[in-house]
Coordinates of C-alpha atoms in Angstrom, one line a residue:
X1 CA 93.8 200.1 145.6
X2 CA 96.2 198.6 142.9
X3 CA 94.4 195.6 143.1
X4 CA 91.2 196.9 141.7
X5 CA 92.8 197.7 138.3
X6 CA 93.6 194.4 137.8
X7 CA 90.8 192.6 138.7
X8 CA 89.1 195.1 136.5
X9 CA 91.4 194.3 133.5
X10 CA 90.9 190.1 134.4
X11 CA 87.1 190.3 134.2
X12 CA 87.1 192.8 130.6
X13 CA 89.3 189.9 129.6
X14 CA 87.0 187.2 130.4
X15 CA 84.1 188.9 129.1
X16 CA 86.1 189.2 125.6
X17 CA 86.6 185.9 125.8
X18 CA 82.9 185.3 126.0
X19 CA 81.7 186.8 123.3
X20 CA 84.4 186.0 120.9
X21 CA 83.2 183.6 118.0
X22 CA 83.1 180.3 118.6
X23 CA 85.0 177.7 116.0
X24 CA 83.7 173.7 115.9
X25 CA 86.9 171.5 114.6
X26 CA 86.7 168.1 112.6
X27 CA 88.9 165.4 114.0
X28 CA 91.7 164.7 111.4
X29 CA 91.0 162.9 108.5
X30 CA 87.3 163.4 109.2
X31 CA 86.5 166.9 107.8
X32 CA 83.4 167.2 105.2
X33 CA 84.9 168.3 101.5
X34 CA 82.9 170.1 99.6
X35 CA 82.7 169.2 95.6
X36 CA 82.0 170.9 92.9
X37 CA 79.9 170.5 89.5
X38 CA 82.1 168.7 87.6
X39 CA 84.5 167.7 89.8
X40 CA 86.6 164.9 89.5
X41 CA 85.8 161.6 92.0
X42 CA 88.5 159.3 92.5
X43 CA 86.9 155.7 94.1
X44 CA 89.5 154.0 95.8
X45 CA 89.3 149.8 96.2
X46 CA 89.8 148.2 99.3
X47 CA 90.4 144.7 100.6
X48 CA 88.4 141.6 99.7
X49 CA 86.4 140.3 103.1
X50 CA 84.3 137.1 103.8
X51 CA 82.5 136.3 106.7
X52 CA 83.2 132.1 106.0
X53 CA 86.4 133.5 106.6
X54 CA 89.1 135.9 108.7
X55 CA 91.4 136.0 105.6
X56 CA 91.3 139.7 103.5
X57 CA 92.9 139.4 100.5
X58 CA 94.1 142.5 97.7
X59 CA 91.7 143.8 96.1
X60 CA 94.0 143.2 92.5
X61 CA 94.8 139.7 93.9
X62 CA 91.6 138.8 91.4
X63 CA 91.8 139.9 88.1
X64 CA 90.0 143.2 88.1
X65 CA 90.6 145.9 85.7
X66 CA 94.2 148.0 86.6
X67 CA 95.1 151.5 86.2
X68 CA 98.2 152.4 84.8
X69 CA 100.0 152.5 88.1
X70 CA 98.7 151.0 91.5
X71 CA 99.5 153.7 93.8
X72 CA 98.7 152.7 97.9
X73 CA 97.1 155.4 100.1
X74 CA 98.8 156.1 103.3
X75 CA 97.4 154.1 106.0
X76 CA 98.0 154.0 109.7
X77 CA 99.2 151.2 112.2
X78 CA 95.3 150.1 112.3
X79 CA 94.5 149.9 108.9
X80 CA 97.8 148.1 108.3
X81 CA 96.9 145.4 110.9
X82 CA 93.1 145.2 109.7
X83 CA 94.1 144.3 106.4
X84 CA 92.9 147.0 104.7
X85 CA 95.0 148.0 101.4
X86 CA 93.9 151.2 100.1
X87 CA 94.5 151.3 96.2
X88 CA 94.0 153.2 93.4
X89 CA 91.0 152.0 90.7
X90 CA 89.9 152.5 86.9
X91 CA 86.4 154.0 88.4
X92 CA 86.3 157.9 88.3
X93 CA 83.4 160.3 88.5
X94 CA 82.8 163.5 88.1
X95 CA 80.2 165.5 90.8
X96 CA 76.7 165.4 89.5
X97 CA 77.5 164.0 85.9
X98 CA 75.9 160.7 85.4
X99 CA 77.5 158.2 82.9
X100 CA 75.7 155.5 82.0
X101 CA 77.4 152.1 80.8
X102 CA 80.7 153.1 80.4
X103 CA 83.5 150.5 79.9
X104 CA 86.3 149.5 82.2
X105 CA 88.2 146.6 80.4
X106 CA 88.1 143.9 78.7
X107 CA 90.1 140.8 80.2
X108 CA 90.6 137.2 79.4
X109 CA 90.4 134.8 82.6
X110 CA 93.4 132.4 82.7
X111 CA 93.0 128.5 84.7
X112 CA 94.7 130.4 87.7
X113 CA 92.7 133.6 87.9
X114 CA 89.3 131.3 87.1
X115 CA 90.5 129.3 90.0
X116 CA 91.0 132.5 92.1
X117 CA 87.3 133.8 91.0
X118 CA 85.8 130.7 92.1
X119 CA 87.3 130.2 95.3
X120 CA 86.0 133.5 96.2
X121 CA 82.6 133.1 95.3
X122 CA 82.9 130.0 96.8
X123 CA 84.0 131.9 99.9
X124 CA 81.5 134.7 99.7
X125 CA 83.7 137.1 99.6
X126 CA 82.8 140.9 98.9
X127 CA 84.6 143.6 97.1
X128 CA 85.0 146.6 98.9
X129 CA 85.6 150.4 97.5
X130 CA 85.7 153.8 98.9
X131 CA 84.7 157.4 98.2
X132 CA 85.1 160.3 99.9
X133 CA 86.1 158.2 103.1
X134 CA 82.5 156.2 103.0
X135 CA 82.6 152.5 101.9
X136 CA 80.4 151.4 99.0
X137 CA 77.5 149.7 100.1
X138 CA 74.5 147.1 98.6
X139 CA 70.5 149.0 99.3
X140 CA 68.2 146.3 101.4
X141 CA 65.6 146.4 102.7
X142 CA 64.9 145.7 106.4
X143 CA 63.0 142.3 107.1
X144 CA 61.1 143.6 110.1
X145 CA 58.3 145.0 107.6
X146 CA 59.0 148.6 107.9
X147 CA 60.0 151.0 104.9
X148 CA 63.4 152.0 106.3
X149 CA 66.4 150.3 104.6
X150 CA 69.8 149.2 105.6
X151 CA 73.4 149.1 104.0
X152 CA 74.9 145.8 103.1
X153 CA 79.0 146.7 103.4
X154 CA 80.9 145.8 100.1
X155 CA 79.3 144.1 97.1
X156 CA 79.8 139.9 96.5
X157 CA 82.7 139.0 94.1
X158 CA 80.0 136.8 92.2
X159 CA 77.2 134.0 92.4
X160 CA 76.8 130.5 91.6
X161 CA 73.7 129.7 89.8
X162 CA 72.6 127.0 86.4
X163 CA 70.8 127.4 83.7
X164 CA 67.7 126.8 83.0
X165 CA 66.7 122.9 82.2
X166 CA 70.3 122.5 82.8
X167 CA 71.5 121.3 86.9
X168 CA 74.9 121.7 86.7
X169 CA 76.1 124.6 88.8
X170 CA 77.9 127.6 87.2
X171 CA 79.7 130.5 88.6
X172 CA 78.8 134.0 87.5
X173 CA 80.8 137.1 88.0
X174 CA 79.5 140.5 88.7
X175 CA 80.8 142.1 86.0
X176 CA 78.8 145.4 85.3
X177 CA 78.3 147.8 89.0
X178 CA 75.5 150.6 89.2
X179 CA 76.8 153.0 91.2
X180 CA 74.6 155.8 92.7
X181 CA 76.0 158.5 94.7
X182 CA 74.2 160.5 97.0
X183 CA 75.0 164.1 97.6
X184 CA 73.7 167.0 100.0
X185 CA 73.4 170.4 98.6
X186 CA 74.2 173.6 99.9
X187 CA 71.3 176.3 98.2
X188 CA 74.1 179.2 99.2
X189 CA 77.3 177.9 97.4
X190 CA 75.7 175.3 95.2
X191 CA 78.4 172.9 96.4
X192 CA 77.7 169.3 97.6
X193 CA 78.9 166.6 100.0
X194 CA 78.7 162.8 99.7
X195 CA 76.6 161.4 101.8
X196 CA 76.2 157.9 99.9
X197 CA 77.8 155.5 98.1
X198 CA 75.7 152.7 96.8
X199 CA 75.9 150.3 94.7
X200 CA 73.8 147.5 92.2
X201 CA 76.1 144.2 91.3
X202 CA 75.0 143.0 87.8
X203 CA 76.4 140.0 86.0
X204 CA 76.2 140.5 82.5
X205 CA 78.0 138.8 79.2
X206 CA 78.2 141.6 77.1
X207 CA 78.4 141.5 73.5
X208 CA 80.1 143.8 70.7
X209 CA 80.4 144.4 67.0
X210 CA 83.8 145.3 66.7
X211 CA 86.6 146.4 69.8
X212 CA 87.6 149.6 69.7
X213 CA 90.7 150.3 72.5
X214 CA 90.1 153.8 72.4
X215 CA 86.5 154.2 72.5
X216 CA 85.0 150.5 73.3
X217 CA 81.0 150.1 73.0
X218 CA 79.0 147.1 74.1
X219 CA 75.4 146.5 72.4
X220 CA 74.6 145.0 75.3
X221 CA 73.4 148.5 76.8
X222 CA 73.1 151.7 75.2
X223 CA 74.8 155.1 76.7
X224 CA 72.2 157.2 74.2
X225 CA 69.4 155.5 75.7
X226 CA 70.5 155.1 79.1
X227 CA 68.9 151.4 79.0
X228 CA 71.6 148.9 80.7
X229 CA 70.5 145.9 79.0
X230 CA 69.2 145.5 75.6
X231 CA 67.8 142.1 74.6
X232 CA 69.3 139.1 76.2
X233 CA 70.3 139.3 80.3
X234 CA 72.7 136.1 80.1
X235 CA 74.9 136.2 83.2
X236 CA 79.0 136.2 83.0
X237 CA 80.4 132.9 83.4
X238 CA 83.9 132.2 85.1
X239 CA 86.1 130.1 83.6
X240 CA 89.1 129.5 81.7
X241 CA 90.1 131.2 78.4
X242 CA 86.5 133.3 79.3
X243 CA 86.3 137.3 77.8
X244 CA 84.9 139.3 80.7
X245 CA 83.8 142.8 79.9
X246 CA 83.9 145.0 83.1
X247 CA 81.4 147.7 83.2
X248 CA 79.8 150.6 85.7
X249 CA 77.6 153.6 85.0
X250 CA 77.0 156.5 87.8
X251 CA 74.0 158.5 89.1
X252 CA 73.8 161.0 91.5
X253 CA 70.6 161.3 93.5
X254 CA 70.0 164.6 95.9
X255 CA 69.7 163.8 99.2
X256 CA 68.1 165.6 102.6
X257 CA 71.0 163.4 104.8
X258 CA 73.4 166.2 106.4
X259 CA 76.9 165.4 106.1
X260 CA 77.0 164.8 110.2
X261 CA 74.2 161.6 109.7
X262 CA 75.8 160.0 106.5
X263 CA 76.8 157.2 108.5
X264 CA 73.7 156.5 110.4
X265 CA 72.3 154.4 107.9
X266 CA 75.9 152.3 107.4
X267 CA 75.7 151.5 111.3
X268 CA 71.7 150.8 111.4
X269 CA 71.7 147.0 112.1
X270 CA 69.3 144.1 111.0
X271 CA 67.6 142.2 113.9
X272 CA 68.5 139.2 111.9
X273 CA 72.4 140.1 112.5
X274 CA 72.1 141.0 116.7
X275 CA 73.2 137.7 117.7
X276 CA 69.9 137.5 120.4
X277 CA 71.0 133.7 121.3
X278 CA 74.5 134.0 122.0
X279 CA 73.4 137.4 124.4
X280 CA 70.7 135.6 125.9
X281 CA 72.9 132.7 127.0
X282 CA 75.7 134.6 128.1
X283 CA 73.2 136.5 130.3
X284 CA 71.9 133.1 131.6
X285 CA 75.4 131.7 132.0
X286 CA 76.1 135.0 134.2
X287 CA 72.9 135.0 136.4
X288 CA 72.9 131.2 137.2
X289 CA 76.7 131.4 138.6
X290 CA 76.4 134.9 140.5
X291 CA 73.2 133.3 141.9
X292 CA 74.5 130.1 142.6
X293 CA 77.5 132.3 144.3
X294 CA 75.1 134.5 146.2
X295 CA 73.6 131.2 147.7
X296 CA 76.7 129.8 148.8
X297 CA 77.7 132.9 150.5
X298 CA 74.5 134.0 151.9
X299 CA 73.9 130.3 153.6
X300 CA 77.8 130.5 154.8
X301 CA 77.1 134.0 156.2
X302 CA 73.8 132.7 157.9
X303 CA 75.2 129.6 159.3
X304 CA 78.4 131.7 160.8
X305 CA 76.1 134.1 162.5
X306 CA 73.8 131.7 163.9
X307 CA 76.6 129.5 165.6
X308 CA 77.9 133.5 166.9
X309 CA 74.6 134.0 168.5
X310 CA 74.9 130.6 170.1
X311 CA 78.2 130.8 171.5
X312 CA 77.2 131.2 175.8
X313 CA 81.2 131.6 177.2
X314 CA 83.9 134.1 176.1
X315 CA 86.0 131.0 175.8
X316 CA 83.7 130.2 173.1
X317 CA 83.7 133.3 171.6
X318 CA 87.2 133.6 171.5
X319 CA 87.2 130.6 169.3
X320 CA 88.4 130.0 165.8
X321 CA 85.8 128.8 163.5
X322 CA 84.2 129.8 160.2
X323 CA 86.3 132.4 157.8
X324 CA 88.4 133.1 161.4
X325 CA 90.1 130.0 160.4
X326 CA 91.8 131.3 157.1
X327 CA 92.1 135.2 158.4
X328 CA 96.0 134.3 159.6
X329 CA 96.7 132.6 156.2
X330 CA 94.7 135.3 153.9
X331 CA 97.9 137.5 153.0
X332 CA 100.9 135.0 153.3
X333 CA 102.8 135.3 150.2
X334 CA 102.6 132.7 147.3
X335 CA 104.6 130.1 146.5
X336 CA 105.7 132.6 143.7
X337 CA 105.1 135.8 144.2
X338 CA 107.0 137.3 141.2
X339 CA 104.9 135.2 138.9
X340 CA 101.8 137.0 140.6
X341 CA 102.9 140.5 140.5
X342 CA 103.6 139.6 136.9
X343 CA 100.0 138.9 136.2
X344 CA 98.7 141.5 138.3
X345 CA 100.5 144.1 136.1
X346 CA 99.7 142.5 133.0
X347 CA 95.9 142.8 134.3
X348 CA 96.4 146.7 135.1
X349 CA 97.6 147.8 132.1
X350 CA 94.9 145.4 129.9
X351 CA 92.6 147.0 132.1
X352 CA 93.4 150.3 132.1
X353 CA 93.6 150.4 128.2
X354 CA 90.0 149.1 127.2
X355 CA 88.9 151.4 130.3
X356 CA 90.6 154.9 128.3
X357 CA 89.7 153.2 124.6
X358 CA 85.8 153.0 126.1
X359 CA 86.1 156.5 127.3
X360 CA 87.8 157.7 123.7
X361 CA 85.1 155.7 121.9
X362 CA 82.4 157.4 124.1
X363 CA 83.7 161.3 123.4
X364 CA 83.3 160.4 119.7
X365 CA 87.4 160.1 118.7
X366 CA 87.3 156.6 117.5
X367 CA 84.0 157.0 115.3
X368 CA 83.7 154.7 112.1
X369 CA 84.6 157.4 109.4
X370 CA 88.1 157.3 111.4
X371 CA 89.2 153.6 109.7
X372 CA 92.1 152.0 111.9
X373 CA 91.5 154.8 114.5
X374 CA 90.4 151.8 117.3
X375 CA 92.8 149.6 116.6
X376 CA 95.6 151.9 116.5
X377 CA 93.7 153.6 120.0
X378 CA 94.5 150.2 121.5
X379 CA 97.9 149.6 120.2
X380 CA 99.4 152.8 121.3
X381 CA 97.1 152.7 125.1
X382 CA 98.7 149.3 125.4
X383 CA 102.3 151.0 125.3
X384 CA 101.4 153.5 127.1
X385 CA 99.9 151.7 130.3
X386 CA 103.0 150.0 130.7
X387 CA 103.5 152.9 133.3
X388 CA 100.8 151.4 135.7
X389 CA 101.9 147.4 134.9
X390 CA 105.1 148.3 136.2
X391 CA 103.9 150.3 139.0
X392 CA 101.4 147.7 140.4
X393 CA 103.0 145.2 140.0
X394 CA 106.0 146.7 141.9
X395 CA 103.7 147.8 144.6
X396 CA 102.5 143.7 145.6
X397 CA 105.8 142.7 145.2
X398 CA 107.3 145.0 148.0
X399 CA 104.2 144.0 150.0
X400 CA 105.2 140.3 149.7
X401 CA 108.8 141.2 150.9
X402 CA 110.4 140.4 147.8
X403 CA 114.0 141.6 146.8
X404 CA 114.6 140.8 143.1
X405 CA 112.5 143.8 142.0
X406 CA 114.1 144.6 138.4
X407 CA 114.1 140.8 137.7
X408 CA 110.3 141.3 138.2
X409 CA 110.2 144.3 136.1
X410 CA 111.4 142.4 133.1
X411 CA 108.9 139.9 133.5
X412 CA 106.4 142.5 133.6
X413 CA 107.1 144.0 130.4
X414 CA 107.9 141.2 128.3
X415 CA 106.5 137.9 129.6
X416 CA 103.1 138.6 128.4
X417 CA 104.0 140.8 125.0
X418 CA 106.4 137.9 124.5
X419 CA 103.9 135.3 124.3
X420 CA 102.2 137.0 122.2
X421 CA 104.0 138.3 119.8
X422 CA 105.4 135.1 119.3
X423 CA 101.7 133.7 118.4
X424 CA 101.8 136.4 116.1
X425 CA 104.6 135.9 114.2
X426 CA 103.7 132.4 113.5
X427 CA 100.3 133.5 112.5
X428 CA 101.6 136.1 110.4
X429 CA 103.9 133.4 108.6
X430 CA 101.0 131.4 108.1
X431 CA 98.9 134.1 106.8
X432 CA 102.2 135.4 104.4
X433 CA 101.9 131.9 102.7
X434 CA 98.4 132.7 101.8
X435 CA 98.9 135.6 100.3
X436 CA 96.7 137.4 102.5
X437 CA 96.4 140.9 103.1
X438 CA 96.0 140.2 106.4
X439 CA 99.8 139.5 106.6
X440 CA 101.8 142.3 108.4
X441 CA 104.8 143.7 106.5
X442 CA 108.1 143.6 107.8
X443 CA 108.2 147.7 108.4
X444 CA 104.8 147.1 110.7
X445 CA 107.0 144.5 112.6
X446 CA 109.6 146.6 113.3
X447 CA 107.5 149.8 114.6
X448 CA 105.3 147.1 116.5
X449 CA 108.7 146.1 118.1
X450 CA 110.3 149.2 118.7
X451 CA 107.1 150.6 120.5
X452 CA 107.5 147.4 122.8
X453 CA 110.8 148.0 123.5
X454 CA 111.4 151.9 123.3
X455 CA 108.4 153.1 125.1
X456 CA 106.6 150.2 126.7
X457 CA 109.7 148.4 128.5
X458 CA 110.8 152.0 130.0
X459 CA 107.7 152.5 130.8
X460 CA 107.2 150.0 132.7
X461 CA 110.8 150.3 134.8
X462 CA 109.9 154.1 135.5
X463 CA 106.2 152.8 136.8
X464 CA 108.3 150.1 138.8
X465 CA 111.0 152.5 140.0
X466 CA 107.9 154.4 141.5
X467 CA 106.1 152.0 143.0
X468 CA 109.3 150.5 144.6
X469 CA 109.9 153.6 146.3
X470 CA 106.8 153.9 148.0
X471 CA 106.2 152.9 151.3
X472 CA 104.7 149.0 151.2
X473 CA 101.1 148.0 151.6
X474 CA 100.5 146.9 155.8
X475 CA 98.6 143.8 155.9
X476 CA 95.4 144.4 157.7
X477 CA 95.9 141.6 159.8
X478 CA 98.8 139.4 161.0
X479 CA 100.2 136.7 159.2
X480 CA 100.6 133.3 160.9
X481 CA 104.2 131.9 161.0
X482 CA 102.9 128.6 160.5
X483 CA 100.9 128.1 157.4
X484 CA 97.8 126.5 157.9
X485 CA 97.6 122.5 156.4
X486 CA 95.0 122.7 153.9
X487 CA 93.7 119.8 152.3
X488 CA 94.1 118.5 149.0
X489 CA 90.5 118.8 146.6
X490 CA 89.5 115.9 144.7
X491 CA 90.4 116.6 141.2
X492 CA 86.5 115.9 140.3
X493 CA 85.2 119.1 142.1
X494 CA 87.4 121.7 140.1
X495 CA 86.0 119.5 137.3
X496 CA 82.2 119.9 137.8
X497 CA 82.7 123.4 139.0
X498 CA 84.9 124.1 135.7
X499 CA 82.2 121.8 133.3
X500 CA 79.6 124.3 134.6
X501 CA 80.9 127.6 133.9
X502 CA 81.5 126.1 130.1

């Protein structure tokens, strides 16, 4: 009878458990802020980009207005080996108070940073800022026809352009941003959440009467009037000993986007940018060799039955031919067998980190609004899964009889992180001379390299040291003792069959 008490007391506790309030959590760094009236809004710059080319650069590596004092956000492992350099800027809001044409500096290009303006218009590059963790972004409109719109990450640096009746080419700057922020209201609190953050580029040479440090004003556009451009809309040249006068006003526009869907629109993708062609002749490449390998097989498989069927005597039967040839030579160890088990490790751990960074991306923890969050996934997954590299490979080696386990282990764990790493470092020495953003700092190094060696290498002995202790693999049948003579291909067959899969 005691037991019923208890049981009692375990279901009254499972029932309070049910009908306890529920709580939804925000994965960190991700949590919606609510702002304000008036509140201040501090847009952080990011990197300059280019798709002509894989180089980021600082955003202050051109000369754009400075604050006082460049402080750097904290960034993780990800961000750091992006590129991404997270700064402070001159551009600051405040929630739901538009200012229109408001000045940011006034600077004088130098030769060098004309040369540095041009090369990245040039270059395409785009300027990239953030607020409230979303990315600035230029308004299009989709080319399909239909009235929905799309984001364009970043804004471009500048244009080049001439003239009129004149054919030599110019370069322009985008001098002057329109920013428009998007908000979503709450009706109970009268708070709000950012939900967009777009932006016009303008190029404007602005004029003034007299330059006040304090209180500058343009005549070029008018605060009073809210007009941007009064009178002439001659674009800002680049070049040397050129006055640039940076400018941005703000609006804020109510929007019905819930803070959950704000970054629908930022992942919404043109036709025009799905690469159909590449997919298409992937998907051709793939289906002409597995049906070229299905044919092989099948007609191999029909021809071994058909001489079965015709074998009369058990003497005949009894007889070696076909795939019975090779079954005696299927499992004999390699010439070196360490070298395999090497690769075979290196697989499972490759392997069994883009399987767990698929599932993380699938549950929603590696989402866009958490910048760095995959590459840092994959970084740390790597380390991680050094556990199964050095159990696998363990595992074929003490099925191939082999005695020099912990020599193998080493391999394992820093034969292939070796080779590359050492790729690295000369690509990061080449990028370091560029002065590219891109280039890792020695602190990144040095975590990088103690990951490798305090959790990956022990790792993978601990995964080795298990799989060594296991019982090894039986072949499933017997090995000859006398390998088979097998001989030698023309090099031209490997060649065809290695043309074709290119």
């Amino acid at each position: 009878m005691g037991g019923v008490p208890a049981r009692a007391a375990a279901w009254l506790l499972f029932a309070l458990l049910l009908s306890s309030s529920a709580h939804s959590f925000y994965l960190p760094g991700v949590a919606p802020r609510d702002f304000i009236t008036g509140e201040e809004l501090i847009v952080k710059v990011n990197k300059l980009s280019s798709t002509k080319t894989q180089l980021p650069y600082d955003y202050y590596y051109l000369k754009y207005c400075k604050p006082d004092k460049i402080l750097n956000s904290a960034e993780n492992l990800g961000e750091v080996l992006r590129g991404d350099r997270i700064e402070n800027s001159v551009y600051r809001f405040r929630m739901r108070e538009e200012e229109p044409c408001k000045v940011a500096c006034r600077l004088t290009l130098d030769a060098e940073s004309a040369k540095n303006f041009k090369e990245k218009i040039d270059d395409e590059y785009r300027v990239n800022m953030i607020l409230d963790n979303l990315p600035v972004a230029v308004l299009r409109q989709r080319r399909d026809g239909s009235q929905s719109t799309t984001y364009e990450h970043g804004f471009r640096v500048g244009f080049k352009g001439n003239y009129a009746g004149s054919k030599e080419e110019k370069y322009f700057i985008n001098n002057h941003l329109s920013f428009r922020v998007k908000f979503h209201k709450d009706e109970l609190t009268d708070t709000a959440r950012i939900v967009g953050f777009e932006v016009t580029p303008n190029s404007i040479k602005h004029d003034y009467k007299e330059w006040d440090a304090k209180n500058p004003q343009v005549t070029t556009c008018n605060a009073n009037t809210k007009n941007l451009v009064q009178g002439s809309t001659v674009p800002q040249e680049v070049d040397t000993d050129k006055e640039v006068v940076f400018t941005y006003d703000v609006s804020f526009m109510e929007s019905d986007i819930k803070w959950a869907s704000r970054w629908d629109t930022y992942l919404l993708m043109n036709d025009d940018q799905i690469h159909w062609f590449s997919i298409i002749n992937s998907l051709m490449i793939v289906l002409f060799l597995s049906g070229m390998v299905a044919m092989i097989m099948m007609r191999t498989l029909y021809r071994d039955i058909a001489n079965y069927n015709q074998l009369e005597t058990q003497d005949e039967a009894q007889e070696e031919t076909g795939w019975k040839l090779v079954h005696g030579d299927v499992f004999r160890a390699p010439i070196n067998p360490g070298l395999l088990c090497v690769y075979v490790g290196t697989g499972v751990q490759i392997f069994a980190m883009a399987l767990v960074t698929m599932i993380f991306a699938l549950l929603g923890f590696l989402s866009p609004s958490n910048r760095g969050g995959l590459m840092t996934a994959m970084v740390l997954l790597w380390v991680f899964m050094g556990l199964f590299a050095g159990y696998s490979s363990s595992r074929l080696y003490k099925m191939f009889k082999g005695t020099e386990w912990k020599k193998t282990t080493l391999k394992t764990a820093v034969m292939f992180p070796g080779i590359l790493f050492a790729v690295f470092f000369v690509l990061n020495a080449l990028i370091w001379e560029e002065r590219s953003s891109g280039a890792v700092p020695f602190g990144t190094m040095f975590a990088l390299f103690c990951l490798w060696f305090g959790i990956s290498v022990p790792l993978v002995f601990v995964g080795s040291y298990l799989g060594f202790k296991k019982p090894p693999m039986e072949d499933p049948v017997k090995t000859n003792k006398i390998p088979r003579q097998i001989p030698e291909q023309a090099w031209d067959d490997w060649l065809l069959c290695l043309l074709l899969v290119c």
